[in-house]
mmCIF file of C-alpha atoms in Angstrom:
data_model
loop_
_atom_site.group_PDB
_atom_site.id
_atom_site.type_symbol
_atom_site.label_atom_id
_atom_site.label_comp_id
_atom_site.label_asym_id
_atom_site.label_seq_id
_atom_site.Cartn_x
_atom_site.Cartn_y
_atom_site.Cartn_z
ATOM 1 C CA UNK X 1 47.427 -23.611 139.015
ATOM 2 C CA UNK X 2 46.821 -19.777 139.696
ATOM 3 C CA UNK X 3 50.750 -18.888 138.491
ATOM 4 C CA UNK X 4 50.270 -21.454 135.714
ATOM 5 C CA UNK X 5 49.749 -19.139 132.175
ATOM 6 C CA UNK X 6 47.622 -19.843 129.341
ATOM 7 C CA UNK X 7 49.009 -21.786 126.505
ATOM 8 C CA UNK X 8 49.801 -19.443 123.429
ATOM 9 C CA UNK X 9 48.014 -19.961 120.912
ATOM 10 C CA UNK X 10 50.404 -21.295 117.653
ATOM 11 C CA UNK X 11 50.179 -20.152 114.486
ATOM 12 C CA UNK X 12 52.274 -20.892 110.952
ATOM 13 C CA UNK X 13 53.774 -18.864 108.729
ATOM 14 C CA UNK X 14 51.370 -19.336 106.369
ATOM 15 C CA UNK X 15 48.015 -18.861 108.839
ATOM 16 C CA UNK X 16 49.938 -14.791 109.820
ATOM 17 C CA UNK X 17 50.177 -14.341 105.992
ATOM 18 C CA UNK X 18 46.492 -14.970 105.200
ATOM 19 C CA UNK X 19 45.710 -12.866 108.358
ATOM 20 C CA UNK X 20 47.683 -10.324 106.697
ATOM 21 C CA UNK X 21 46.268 -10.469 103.156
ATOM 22 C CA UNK X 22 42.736 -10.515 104.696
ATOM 23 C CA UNK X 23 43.494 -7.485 106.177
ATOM 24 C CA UNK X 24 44.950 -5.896 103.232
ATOM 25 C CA UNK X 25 42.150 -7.069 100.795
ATOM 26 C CA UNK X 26 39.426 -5.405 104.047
ATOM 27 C CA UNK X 27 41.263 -1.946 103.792
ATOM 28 C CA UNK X 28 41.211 -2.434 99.702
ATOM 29 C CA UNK X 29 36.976 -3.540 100.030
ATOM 30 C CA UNK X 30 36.472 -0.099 102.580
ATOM 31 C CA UNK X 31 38.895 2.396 99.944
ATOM 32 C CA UNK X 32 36.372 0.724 96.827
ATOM 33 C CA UNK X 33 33.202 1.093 98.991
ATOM 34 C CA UNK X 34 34.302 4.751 100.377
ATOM 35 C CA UNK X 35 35.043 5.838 96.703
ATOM 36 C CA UNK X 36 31.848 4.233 95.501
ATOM 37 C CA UNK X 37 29.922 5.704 97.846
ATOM 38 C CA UNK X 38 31.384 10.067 97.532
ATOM 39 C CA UNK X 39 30.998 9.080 93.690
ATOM 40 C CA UNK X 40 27.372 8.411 94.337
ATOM 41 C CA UNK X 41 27.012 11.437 96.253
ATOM 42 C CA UNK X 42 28.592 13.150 93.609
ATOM 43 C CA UNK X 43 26.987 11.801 90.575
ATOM 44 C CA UNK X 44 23.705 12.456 92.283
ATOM 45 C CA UNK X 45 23.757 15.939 93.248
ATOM 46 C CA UNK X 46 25.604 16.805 89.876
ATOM 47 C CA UNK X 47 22.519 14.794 88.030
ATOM 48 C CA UNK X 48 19.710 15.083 90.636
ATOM 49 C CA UNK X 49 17.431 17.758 88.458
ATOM 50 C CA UNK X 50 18.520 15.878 85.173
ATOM 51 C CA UNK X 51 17.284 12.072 86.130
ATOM 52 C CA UNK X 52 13.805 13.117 87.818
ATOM 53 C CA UNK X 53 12.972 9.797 87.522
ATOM 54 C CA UNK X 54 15.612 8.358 90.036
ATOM 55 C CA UNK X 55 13.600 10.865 92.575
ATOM 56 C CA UNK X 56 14.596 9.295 96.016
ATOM 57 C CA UNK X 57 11.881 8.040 98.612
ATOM 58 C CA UNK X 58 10.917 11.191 100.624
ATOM 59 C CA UNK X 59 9.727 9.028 103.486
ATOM 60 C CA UNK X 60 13.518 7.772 104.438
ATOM 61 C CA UNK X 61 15.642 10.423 106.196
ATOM 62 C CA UNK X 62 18.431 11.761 104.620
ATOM 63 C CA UNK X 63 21.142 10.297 107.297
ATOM 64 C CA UNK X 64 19.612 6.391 106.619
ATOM 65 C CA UNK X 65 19.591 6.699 103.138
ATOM 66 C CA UNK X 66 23.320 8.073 102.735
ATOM 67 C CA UNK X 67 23.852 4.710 105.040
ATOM 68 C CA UNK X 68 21.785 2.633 102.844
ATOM 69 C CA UNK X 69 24.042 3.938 99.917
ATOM 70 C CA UNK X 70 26.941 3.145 101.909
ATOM 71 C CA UNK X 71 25.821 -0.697 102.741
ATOM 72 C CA UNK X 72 25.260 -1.052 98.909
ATOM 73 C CA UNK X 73 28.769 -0.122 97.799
ATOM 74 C CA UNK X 74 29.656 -2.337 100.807
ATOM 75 C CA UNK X 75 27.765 -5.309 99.331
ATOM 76 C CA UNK X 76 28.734 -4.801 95.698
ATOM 77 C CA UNK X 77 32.377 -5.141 96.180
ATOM 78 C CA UNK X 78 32.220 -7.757 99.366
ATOM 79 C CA UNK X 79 33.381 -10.725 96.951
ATOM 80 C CA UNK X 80 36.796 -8.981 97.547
ATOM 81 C CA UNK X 81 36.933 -10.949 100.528
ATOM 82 C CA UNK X 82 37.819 -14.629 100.392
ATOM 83 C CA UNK X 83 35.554 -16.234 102.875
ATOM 84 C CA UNK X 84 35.979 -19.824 101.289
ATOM 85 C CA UNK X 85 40.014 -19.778 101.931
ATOM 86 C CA UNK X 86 40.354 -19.903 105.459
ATOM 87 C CA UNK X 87 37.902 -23.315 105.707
ATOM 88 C CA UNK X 88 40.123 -24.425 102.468
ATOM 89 C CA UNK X 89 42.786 -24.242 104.154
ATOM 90 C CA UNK X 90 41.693 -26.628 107.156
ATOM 91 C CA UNK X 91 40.553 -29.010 104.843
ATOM 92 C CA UNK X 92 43.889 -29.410 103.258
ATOM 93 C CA UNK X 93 45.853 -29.223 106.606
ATOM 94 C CA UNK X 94 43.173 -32.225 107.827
ATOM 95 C CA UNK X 95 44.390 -34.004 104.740
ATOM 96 C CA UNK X 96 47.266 -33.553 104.946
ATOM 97 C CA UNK X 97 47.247 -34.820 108.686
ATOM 98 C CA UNK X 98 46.186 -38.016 107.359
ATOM 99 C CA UNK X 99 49.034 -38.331 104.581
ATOM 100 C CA UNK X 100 51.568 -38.008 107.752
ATOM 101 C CA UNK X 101 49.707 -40.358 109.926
ATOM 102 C CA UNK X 102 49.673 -42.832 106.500
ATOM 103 C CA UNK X 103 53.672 -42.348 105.463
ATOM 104 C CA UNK X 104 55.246 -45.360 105.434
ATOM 105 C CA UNK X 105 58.875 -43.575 105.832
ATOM 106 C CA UNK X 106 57.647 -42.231 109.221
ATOM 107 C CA UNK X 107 56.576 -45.423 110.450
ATOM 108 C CA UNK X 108 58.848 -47.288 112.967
ATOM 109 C CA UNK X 109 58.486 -51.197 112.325
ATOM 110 C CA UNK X 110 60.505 -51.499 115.930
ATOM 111 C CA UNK X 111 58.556 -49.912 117.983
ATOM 112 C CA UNK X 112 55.132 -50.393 115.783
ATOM 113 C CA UNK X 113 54.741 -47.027 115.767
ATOM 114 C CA UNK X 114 53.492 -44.741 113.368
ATOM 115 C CA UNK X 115 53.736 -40.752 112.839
ATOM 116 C CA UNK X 116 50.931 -38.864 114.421
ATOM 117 C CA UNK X 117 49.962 -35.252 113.365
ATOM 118 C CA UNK X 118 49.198 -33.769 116.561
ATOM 119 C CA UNK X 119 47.858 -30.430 115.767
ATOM 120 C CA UNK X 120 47.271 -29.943 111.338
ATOM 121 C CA UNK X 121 48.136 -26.063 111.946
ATOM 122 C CA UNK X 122 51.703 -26.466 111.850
ATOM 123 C CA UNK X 123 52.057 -28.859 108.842
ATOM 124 C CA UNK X 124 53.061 -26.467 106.264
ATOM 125 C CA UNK X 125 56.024 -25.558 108.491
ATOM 126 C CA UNK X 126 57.836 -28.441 107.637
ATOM 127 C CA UNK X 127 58.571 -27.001 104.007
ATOM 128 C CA UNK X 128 60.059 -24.048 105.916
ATOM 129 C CA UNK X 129 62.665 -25.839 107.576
ATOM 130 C CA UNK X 130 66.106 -24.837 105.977
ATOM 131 C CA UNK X 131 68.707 -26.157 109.085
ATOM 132 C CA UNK X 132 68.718 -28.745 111.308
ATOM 133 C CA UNK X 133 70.949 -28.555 114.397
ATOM 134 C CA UNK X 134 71.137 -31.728 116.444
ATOM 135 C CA UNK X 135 73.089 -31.896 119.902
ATOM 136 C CA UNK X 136 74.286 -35.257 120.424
ATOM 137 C CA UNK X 137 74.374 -38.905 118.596
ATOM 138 C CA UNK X 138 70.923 -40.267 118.784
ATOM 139 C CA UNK X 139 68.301 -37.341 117.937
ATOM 140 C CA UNK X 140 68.764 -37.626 114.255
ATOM 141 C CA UNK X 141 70.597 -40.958 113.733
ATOM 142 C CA UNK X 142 70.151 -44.221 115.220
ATOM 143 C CA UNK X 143 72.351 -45.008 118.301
ATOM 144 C CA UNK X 144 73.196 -48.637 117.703
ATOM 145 C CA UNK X 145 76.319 -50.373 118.014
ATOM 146 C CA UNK X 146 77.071 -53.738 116.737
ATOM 147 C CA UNK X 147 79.628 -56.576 117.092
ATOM 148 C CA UNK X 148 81.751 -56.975 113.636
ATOM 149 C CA UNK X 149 85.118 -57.135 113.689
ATOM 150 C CA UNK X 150 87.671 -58.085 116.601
ATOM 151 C CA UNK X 151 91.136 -58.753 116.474
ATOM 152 C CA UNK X 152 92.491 -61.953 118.728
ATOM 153 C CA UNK X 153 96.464 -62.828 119.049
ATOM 154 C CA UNK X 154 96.565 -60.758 116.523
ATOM 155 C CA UNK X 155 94.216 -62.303 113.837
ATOM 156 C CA UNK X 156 91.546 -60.381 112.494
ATOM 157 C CA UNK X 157 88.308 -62.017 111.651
ATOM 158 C CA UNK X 158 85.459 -60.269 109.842
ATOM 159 C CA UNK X 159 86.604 -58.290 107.012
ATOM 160 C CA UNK X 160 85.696 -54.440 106.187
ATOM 161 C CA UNK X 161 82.477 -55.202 104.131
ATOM 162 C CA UNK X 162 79.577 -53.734 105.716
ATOM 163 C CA UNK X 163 77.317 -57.202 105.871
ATOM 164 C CA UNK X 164 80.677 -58.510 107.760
ATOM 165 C CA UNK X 165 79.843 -59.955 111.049
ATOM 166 C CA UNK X 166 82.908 -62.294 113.201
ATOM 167 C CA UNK X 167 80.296 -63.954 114.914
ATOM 168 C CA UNK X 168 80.305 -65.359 111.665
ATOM 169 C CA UNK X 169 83.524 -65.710 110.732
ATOM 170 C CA UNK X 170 84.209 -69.963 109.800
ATOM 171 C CA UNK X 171 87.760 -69.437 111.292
ATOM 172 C CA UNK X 172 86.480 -67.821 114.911
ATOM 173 C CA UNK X 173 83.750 -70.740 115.358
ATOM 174 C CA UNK X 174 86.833 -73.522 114.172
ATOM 175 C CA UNK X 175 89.130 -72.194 117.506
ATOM 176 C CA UNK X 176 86.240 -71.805 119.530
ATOM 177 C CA UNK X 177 84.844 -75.648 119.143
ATOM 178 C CA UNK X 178 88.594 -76.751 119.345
ATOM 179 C CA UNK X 179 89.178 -74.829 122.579
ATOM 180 C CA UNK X 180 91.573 -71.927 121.809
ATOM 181 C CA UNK X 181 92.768 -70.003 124.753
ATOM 182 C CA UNK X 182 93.287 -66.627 123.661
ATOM 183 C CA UNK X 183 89.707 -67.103 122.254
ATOM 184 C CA UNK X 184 87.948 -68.255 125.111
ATOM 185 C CA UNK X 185 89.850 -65.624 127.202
ATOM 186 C CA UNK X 186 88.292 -63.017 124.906
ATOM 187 C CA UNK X 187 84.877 -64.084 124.893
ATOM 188 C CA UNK X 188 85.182 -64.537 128.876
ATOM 189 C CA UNK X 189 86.456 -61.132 129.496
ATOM 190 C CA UNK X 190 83.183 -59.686 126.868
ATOM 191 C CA UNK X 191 81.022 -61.838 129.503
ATOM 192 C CA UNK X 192 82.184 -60.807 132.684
ATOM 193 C CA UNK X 193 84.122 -57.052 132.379
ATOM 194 C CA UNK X 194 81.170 -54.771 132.045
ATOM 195 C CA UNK X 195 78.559 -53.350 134.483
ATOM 196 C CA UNK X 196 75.456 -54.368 132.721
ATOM 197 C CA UNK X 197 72.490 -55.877 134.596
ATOM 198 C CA UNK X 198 70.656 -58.655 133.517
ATOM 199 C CA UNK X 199 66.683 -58.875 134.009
ATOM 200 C CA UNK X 200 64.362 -61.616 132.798
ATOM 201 C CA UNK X 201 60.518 -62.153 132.516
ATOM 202 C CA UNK X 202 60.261 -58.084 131.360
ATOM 203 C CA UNK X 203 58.063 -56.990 128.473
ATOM 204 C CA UNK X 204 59.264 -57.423 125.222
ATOM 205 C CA UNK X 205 58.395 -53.961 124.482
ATOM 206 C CA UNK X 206 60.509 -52.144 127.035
ATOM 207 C CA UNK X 207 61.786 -48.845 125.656
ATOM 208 C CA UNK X 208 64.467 -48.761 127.324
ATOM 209 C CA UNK X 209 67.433 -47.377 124.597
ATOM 210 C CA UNK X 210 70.147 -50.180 125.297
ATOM 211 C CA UNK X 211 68.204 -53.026 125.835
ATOM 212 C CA UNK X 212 69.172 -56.649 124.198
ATOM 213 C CA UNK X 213 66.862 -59.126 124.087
ATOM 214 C CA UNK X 214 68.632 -62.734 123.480
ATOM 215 C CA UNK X 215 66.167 -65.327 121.992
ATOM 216 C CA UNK X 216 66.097 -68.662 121.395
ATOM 217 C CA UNK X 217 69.603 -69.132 122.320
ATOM 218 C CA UNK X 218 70.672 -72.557 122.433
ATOM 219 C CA UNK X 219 72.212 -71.662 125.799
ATOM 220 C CA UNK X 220 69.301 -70.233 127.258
ATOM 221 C CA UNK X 221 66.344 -72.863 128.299
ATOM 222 C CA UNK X 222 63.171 -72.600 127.269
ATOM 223 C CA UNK X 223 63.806 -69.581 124.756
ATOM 224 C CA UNK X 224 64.298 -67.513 127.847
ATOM 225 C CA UNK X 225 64.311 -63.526 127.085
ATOM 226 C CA UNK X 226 66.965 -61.641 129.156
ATOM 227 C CA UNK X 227 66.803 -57.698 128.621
ATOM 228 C CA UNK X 228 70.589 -56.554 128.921
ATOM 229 C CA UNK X 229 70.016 -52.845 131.106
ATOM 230 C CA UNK X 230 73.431 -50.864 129.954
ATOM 231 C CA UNK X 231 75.146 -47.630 130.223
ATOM 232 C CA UNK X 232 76.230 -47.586 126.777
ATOM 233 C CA UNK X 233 74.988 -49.028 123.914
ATOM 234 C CA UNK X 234 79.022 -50.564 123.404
ATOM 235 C CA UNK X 235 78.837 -52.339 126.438
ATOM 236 C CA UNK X 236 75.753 -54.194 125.440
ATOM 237 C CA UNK X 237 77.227 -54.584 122.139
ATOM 238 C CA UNK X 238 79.682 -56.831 123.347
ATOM 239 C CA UNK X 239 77.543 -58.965 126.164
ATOM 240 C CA UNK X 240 75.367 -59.311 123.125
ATOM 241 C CA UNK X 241 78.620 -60.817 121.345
ATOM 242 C CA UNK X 242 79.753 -62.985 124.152
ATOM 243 C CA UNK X 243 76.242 -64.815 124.530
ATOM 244 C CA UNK X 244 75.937 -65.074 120.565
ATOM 245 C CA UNK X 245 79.231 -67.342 120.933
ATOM 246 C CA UNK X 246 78.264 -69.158 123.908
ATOM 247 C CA UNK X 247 78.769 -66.892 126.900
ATOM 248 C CA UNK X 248 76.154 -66.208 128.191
ATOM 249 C CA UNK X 249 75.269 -63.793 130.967
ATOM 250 C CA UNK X 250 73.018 -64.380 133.198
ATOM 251 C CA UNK X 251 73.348 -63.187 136.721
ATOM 252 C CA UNK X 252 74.729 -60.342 138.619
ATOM 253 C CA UNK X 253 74.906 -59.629 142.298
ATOM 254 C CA UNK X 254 77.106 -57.247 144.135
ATOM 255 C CA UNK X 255 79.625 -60.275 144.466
ATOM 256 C CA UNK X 256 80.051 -62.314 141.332
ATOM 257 C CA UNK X 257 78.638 -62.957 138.324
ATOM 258 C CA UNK X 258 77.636 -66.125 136.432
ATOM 259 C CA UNK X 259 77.840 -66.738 133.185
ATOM 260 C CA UNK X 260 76.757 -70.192 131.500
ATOM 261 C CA UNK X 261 79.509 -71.258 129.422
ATOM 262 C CA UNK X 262 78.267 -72.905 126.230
ATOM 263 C CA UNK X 263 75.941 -74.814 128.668
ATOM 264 C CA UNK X 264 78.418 -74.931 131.736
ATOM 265 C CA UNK X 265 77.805 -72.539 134.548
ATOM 266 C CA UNK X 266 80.512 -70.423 135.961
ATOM 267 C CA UNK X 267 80.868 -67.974 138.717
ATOM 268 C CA UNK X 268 83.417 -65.283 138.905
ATOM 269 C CA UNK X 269 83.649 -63.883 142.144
ATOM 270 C CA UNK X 270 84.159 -59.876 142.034
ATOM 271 C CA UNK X 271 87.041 -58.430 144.314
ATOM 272 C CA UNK X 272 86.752 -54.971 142.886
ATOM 273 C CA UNK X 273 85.854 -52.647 139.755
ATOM 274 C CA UNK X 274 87.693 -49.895 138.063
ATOM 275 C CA UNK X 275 85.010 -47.730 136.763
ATOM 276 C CA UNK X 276 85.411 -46.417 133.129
ATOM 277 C CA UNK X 277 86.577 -42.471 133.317
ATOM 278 C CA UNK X 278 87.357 -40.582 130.506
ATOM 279 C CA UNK X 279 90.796 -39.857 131.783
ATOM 280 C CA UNK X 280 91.891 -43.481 132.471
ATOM 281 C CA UNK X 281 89.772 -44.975 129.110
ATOM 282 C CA UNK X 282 89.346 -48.509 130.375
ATOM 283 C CA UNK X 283 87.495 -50.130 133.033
ATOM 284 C CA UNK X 284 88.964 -53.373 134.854
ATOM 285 C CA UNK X 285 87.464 -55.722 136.964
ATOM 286 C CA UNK X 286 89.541 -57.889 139.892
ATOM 287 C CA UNK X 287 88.103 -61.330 139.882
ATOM 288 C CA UNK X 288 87.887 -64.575 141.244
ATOM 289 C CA UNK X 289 87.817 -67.304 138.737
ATOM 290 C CA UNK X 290 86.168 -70.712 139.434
ATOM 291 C CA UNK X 291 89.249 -72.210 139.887
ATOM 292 C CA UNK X 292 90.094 -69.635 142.778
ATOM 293 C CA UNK X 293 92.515 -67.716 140.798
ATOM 294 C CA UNK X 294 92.634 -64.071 141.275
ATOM 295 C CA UNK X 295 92.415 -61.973 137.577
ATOM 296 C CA UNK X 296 92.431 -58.438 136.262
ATOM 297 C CA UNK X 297 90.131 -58.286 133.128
ATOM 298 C CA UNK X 298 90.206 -55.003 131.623
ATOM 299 C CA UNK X 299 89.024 -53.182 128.148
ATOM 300 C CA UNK X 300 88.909 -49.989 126.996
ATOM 301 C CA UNK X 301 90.516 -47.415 124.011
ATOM 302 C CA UNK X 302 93.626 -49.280 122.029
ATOM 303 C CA UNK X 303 95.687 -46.506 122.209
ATOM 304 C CA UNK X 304 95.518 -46.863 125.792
ATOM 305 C CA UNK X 305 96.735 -50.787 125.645
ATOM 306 C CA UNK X 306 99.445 -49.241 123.362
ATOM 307 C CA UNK X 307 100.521 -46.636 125.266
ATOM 308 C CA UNK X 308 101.079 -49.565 127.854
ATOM 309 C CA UNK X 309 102.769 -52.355 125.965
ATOM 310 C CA UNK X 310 105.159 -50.150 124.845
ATOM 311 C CA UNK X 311 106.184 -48.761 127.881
ATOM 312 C CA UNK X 312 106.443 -52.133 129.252
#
């Protein structure tokens, strides 16, 4: 607390320019009242013997009436001197204060929360602003990654409009009811190659930036709410995916995973995981499936998966 320093004291653009003006318009009030006041002295003794009726009270001394003189001139021109626009402008900052705390466009429906106008001195530096520099994804724009298209033995579903979604897609659902391999080996490896952990019974208000909360799922019982915790918002992207379709994950330990396969439960035993780097591009996972199968699932860039099939 002794090292600690005094918060400075912040003040806008347009707060130092007033200062500034005040001060200008005070050195313009003394130059009037100074000028006023040797003109009076002038005028006077020039037309002292002249106007003998303006004879000045002999009982003040000379010294207190030249100061007298002086506070006249002083008071004559004082309405140089806008008193009222410093307590102006505080009433406009307060109102303006409550305009931000009111704006709709600030207002986060999310989060339920709205903008709050923290200090009113620094409201009129908003016009100011000229450049914005941001420093990564998520300061300015909204870090959010969502499931749309996917390509499985090589057919695309979900098509390049923005509304698409595959989770959607007539075709996808079709295979998936009928039991398609390639798709069920897809939606398996979105359930089980990832590091995300699963928690239940947590607030439905947790900030935390990756979360995914599953409702209602006809998978889940009772309309249970599972927060996915994720490194990147991708990953949860994609367990997101998986448990729209049926795969739902559910528990992690430091051994295997479960996942409740449109209403089945499965465990995958986990022999090993190849951590996502950006040299390598992919992360893998060695597995055991529940038929006691050993299995490499891995995902990552496409050029990588590329790079390999063609060299293979």
């Amino acid at each position: 607390m002794l090292n600690s320093t005094a918060a400075p004291l912040k003040r806008s653009t347009v707060e130092r320019q007033t200062n500034t003006y005040i001060l200008c318009l005070f050195g313009v009030l003394l130059f009037l009242t100074l000028f006023t006041f040797i003109a009076n002295l002038v005028w006077t003794s020039w037309n002292e013997k002249k106007m003998w009726y303006l004879q000045e009270n002999v009982d003040i001394r000379s010294d207190l009436r030249r100061l007298l003189d002086f506070i006249t001139c002083l008071i004559l021109y004082n309405t140089i001197i806008p008193i009222s626009l410093p307590v102006m402008l505080e009433v406009v900052r307060f109102i303006q204060a409550l305009y931000i705390n009111w704006d709709l466009d600030m207002y986060d429906p999310d989060s339920d929360t709205p903008a709050m106008a923290r200090t009113s001195n620094l409201n009129e530096e908003l016009g100011q602003v000229r450049y914005l520099f941001s420093d990564k994804t998520g300061t300015l724009t909204r870090n959010v990654m969502e499931f749309k298209r996917c390509s499985i033995g090589g057919i695309m579903y979900g098509n390049s409009t923005e509304d698409s979604n595959a989770l959607e897609d007539q075709n996808l659902i079709n295979k998936l009811n009928d039991g398609d391999l390639l798709v069920d080996q897809f939606f398996t490896i979105l359930a089980v190659c990832h590091t995300v952990v699963p928690e239940r019974n947590v607030s439905e208000n947790n900030t935390n930036d990756y979360n995914v909360a599953v409702f209602g799922n006809d998978n889940l019982n009772n309309e249970q709410l599972i927060n996915y915790q994720a490194s990147s918002p991708d990953e949860a992207a994609l367990v997101k995916a998986a448990c729209t379709m049926g795969y739902v994950f559910t528990t992690r330990t430091p051994t295997e995973v479960v996942v409740k396969i449109r209403g089945v439960e499965k465990r995958y035993g986990i022999l090993h995981v190849l951590d996502f780097t950006s040299f390598r591009k992919r992360m893998g996972v060695v597995v055991r499936e529940p038929n006691g199968r050993i299995s490499v699932m891995v995902k990552g860039a496409v050029r990588v998966f590329l790079c390999i099939f063609f060299f293979y």
